[in-house]
Each structure stands twice: as C-alpha cells, then as structure tokens.
CSV table of N, CA and C and ligand atoms in Angstrom, one decimal:
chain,number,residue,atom,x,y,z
A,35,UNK,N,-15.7,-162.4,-16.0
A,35,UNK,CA,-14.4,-162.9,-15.6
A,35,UNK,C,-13.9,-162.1,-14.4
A,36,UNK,N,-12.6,-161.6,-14.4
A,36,UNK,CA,-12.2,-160.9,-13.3
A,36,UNK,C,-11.3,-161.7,-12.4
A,37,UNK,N,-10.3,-161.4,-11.4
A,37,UNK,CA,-9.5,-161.8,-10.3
A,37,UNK,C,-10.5,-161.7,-9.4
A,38,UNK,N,-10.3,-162.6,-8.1
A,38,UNK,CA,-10.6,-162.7,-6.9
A,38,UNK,C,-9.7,-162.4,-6.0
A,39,UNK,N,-10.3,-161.6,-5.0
A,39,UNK,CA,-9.4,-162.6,-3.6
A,39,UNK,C,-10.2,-163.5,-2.8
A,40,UNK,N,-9.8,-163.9,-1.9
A,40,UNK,CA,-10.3,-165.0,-0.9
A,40,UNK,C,-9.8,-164.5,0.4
A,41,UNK,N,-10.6,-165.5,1.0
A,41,UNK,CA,-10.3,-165.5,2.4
A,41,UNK,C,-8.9,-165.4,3.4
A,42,UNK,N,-8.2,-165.8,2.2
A,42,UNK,CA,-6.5,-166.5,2.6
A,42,UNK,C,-5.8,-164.5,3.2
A,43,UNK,N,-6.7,-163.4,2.1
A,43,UNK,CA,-6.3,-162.3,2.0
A,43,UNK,C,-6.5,-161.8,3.9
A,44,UNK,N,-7.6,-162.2,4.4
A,44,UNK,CA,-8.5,-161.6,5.4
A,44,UNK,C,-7.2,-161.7,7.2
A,45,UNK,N,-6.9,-160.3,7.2
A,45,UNK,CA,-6.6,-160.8,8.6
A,45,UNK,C,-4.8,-160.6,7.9
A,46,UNK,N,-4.3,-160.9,7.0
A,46,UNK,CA,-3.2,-160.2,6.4
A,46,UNK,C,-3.0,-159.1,5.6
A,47,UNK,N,-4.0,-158.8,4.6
A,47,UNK,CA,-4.1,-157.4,3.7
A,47,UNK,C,-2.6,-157.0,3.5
A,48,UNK,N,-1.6,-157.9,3.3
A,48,UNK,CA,-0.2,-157.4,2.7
A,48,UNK,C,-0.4,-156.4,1.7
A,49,UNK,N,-1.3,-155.9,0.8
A,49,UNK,CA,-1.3,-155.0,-0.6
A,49,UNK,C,-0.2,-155.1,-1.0
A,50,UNK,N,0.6,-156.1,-1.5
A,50,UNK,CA,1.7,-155.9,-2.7
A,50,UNK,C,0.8,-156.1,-4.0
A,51,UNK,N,-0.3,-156.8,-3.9
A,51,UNK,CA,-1.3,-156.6,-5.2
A,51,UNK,C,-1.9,-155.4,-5.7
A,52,UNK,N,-2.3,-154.3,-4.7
A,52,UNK,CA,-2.5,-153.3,-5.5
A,52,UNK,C,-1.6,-152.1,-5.8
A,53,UNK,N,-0.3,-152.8,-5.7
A,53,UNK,CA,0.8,-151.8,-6.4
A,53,UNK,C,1.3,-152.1,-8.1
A,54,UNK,N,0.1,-153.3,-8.1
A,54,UNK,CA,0.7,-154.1,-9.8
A,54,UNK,C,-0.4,-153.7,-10.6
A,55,UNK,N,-1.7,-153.5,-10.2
A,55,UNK,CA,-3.1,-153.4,-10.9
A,55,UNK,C,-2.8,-151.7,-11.6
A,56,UNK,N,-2.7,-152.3,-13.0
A,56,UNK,CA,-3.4,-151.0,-14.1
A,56,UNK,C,-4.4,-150.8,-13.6
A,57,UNK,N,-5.5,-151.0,-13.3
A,57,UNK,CA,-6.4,-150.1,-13.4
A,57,UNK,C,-7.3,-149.6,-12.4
A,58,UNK,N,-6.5,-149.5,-10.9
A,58,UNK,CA,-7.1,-149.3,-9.6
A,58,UNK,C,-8.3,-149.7,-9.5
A,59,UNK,N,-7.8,-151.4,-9.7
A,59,UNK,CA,-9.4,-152.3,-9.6
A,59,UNK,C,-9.7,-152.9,-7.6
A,60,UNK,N,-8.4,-152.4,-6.9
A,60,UNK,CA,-8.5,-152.8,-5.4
A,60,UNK,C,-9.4,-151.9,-4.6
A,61,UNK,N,-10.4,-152.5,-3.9
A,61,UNK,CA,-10.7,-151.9,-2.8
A,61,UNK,C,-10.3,-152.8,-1.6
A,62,UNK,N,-10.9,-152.2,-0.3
A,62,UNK,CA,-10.2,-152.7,0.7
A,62,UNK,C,-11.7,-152.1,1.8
A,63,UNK,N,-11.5,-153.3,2.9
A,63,UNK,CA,-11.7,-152.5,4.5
A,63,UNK,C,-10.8,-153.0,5.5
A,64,UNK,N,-11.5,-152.9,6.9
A,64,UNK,CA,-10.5,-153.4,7.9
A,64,UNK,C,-9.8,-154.7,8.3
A,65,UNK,N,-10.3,-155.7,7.3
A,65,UNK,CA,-9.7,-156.9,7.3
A,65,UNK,C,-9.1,-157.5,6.1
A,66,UNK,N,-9.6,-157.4,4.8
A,66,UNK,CA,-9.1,-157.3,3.7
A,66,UNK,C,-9.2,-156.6,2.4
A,67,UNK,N,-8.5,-157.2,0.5
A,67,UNK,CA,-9.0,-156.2,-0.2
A,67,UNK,C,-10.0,-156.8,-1.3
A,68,UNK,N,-10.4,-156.0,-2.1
A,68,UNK,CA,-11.3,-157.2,-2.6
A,68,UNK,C,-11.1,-156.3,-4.1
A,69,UNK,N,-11.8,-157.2,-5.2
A,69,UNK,CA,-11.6,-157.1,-6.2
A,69,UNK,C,-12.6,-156.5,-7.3
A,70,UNK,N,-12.7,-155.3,-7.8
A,70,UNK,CA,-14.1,-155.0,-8.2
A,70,UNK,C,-14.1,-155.5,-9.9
A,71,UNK,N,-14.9,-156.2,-10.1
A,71,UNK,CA,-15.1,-157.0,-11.4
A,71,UNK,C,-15.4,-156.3,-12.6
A,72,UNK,N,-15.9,-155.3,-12.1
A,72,UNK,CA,-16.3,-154.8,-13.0
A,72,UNK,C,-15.2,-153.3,-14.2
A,73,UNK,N,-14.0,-153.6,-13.0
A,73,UNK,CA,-12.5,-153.1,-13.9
A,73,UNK,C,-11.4,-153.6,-14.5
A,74,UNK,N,-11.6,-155.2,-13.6
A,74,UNK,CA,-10.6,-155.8,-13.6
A,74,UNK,C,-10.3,-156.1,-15.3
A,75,UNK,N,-9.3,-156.5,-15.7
A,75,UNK,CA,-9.1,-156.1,-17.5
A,75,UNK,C,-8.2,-157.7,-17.4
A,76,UNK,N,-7.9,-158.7,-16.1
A,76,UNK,CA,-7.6,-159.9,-16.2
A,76,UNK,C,-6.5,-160.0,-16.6
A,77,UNK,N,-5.5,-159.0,-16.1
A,77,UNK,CA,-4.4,-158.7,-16.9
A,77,UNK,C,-2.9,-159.6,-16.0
A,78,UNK,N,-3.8,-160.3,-14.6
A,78,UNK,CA,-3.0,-161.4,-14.3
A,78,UNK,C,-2.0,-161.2,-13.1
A,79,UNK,N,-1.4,-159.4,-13.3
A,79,UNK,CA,-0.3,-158.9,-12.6
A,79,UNK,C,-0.3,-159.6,-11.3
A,80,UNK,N,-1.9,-159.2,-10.5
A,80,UNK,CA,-1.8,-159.2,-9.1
A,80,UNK,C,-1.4,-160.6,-8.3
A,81,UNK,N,-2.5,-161.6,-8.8
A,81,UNK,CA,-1.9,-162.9,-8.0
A,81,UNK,C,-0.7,-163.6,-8.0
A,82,UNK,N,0.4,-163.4,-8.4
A,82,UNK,CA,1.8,-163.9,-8.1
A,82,UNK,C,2.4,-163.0,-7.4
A,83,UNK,N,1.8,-161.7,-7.0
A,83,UNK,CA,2.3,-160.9,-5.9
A,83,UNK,C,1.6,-161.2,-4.6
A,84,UNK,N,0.9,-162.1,-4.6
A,84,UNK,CA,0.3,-161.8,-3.1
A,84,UNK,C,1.0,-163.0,-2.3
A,85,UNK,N,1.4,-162.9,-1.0
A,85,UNK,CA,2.7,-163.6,-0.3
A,85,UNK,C,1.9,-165.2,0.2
A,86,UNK,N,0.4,-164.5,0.1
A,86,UNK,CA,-0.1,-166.0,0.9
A,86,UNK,C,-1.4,-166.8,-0.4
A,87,UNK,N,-0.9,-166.4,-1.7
A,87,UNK,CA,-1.9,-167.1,-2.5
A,87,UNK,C,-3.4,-166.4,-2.5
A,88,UNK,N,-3.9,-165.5,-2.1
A,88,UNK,CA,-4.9,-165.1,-1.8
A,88,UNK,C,-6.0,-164.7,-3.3
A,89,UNK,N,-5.0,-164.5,-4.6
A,89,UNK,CA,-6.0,-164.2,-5.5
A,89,UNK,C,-5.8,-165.1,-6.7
A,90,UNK,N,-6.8,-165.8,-7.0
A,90,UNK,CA,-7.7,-166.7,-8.1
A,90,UNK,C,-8.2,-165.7,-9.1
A,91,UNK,N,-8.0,-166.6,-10.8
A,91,UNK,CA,-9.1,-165.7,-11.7
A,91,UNK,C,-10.2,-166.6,-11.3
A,92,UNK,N,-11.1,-165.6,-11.8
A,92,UNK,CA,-12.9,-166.5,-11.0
A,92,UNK,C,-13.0,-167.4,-12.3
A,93,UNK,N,-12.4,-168.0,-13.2
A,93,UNK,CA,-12.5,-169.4,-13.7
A,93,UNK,C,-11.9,-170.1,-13.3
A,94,UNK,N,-10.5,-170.0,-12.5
A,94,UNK,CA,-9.8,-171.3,-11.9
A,94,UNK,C,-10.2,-171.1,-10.0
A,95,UNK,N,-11.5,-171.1,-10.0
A,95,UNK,CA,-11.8,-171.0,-8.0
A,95,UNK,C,-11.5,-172.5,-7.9
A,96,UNK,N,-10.8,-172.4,-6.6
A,96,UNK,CA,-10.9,-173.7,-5.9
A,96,UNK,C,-12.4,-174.0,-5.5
A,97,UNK,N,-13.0,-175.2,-5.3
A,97,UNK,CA,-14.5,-175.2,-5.1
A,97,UNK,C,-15.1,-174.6,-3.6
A,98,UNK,N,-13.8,-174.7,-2.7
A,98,UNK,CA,-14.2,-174.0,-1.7
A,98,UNK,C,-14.2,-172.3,-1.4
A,99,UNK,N,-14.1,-171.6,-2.4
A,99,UNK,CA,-13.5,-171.2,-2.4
A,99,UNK,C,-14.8,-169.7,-3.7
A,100,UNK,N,-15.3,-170.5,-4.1
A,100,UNK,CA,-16.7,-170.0,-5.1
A,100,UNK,C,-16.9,-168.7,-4.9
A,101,UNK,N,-17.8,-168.7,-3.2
A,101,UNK,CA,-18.6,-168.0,-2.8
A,101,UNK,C,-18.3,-166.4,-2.8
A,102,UNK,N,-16.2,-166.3,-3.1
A,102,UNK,CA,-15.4,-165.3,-3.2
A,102,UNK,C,-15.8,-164.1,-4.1
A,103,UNK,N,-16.5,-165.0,-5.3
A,103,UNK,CA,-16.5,-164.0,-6.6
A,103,UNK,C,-17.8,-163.1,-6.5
A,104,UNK,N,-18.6,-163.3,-5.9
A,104,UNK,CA,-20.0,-163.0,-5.5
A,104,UNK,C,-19.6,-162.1,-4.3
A,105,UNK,N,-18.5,-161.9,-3.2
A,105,UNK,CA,-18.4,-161.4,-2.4
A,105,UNK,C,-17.6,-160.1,-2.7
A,106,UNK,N,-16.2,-160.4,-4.1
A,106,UNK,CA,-15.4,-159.4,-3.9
A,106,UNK,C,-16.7,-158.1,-4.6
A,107,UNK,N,-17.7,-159.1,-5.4
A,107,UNK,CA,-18.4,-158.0,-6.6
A,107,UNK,C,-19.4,-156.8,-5.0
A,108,UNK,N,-19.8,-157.4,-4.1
A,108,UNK,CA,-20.6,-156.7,-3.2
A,108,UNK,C,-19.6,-156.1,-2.9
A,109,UNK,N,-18.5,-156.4,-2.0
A,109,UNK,CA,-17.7,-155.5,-1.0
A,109,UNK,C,-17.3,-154.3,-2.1
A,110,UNK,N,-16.8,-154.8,-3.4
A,110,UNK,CA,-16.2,-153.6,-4.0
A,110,UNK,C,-16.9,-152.7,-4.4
A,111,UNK,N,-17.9,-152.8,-4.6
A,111,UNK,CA,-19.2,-151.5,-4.8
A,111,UNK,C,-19.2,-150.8,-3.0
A,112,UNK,N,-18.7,-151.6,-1.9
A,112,UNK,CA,-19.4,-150.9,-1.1
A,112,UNK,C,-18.0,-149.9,-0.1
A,113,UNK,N,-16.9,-150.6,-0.7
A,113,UNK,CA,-15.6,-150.0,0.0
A,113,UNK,C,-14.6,-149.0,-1.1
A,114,UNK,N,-14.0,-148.4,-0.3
A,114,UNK,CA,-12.9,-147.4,-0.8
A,114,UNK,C,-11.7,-148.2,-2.1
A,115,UNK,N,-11.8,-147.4,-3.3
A,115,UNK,CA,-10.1,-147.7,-3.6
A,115,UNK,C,-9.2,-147.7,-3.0
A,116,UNK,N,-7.6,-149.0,-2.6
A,116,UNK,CA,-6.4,-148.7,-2.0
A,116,UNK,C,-6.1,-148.5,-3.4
A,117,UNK,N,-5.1,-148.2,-3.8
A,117,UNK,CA,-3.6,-148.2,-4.9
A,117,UNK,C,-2.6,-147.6,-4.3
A,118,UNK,N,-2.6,-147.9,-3.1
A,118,UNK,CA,-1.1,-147.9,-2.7
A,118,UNK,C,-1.0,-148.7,-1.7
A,119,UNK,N,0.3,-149.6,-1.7
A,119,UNK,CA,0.9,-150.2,-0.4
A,119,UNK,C,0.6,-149.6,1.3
A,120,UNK,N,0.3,-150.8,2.4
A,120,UNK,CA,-0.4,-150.3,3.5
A,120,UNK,C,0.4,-151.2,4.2
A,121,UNK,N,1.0,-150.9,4.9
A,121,UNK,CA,1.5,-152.2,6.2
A,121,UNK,C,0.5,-153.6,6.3
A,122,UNK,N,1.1,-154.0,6.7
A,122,UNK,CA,0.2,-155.7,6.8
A,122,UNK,C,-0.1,-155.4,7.9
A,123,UNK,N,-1.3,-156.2,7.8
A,123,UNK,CA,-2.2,-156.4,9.2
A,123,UNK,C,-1.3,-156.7,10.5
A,124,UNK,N,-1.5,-156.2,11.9
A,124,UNK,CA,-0.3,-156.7,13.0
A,124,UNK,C,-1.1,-158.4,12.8
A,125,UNK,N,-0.4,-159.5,12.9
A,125,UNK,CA,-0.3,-160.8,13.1
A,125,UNK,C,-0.4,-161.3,11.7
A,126,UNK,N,-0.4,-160.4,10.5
A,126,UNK,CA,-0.2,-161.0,9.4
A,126,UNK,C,0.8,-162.1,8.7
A,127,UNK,N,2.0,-162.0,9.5
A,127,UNK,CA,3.1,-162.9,9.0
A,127,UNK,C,3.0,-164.3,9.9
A,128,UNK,N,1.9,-164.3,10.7
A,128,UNK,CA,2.2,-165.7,11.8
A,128,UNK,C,1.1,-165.9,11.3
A,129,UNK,N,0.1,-165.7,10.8
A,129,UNK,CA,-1.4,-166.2,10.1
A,129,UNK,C,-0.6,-166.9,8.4
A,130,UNK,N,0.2,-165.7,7.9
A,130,UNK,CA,0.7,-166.8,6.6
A,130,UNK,C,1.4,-167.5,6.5
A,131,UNK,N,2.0,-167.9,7.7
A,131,UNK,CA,2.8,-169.5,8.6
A,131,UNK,C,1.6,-170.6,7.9
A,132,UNK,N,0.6,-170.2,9.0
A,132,UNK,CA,-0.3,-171.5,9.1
A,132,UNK,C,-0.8,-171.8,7.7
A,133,UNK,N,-1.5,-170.5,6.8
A,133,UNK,CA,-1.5,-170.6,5.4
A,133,UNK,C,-0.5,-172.0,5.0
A,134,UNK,N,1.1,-171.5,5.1
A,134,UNK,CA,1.4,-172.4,4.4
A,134,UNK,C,1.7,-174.2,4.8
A,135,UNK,N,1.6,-174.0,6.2
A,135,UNK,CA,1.6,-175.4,6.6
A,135,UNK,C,0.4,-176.5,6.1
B,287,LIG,FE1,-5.8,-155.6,-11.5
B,287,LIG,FE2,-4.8,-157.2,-13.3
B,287,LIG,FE3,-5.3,-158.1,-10.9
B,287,LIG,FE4,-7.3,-157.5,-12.5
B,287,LIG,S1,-5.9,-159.2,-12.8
B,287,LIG,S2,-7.1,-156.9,-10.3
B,287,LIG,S3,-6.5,-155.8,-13.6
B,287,LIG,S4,-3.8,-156.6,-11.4
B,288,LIG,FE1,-4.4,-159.6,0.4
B,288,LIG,FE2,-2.5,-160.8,-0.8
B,288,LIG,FE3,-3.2,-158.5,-1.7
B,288,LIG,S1,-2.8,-160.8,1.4
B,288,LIG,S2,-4.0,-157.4,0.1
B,288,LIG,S3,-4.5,-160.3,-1.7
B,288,LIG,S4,-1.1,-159.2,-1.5
C-alpha cells in the first residue's frame, strides 16, 4: 500500500505534505518529493495538503498515473529525507494555474 506522489508534484515541490507525515516517510530531489513505501503507515494526512493534488494512495491511481508507485519506491531508496517545509519551486504557482485549468 502506501501514498504516492505524481507528476503533478514535479517542478512545484510546495512540501506542505511533509510537515503532516508521522513518520518522515518524504524524500525529495531537485524537482520533486517522493514517497518511500516502505514507512508510509497510510495514515492519509499528506494528500489534502498538497495545493496541486499531487498525492494518491497507490489503490486509488488514476490509470495514467500507475507508473508513480514503482517510481516513488526507486527515488525514495535513492534521495535524502525532507521533514521540513522548503519554498516552492520559482514558477511553482503559474505551473499550479495550468494544473487546475
Ligand atoms: Fe506520511 Fe501519512 Fe502521507 Fe504516508 S499517508 S506519506 S504516513 S502523511
Ligand atoms: Fe509536492 Fe504537493 Fe508535497 S506539490 S512537495 S506533493 S505538497
């Protein structure tokens, strides 16, 4: 089981999600954060914080959207824990425009 993020995260990295996660399950690199499965406890917090939709539990993936859960499990073995708030990416709030249009 476990949260995902997606793609929606990439290029905005807002982190209001890893200020909600018990159990510093966030990593991150220079474009987004990702989710390591193997802490996540599904406890729900993170995805109604994130401003542009960006995280799914890996039973409700959109179908485009699949290839995420296979991605957060590699990145997060291979990147740093965030657990703290980071500025959003510069052009992050005109990319979660388009998001929502
Ligand atoms: Fe952390 Fe809970 Fe989100 Fe899993 S669902 S990443 S435990 S906040
Ligand atoms: Fe990304 Fe949303 Fe978190 S944009 S860093 S998943 S708050």
């Amino acid at each position: 089981m476990a949260y995902v993020v997606t793609d929606s995260c990439r290029g905005c990295r807002y982190t209001e999600c890893v200020t909600v996660c018990p159990v510093e399950c966030f990593h991150l690199d220079a474009q987004m954060t990702y989710i390591d499965p193997e802490n996540c406890i599904d406890c729900g917090g993170c995805a109604p914080m994130c401003p542009v939709s960006a995280i799914h539990p890996s039973w409700q993936m959109p179908a485009d959207k699949i290839e995420w859960v296979a991605i957060n499990r590699l990145r997060a073995a291979e990147t740093p824990v965030v657990n703290a708030k980071l500025p959003p990416l510069p052009g992050a709030d005109e990319q979660a425009k388009g998001l929502a249009s």
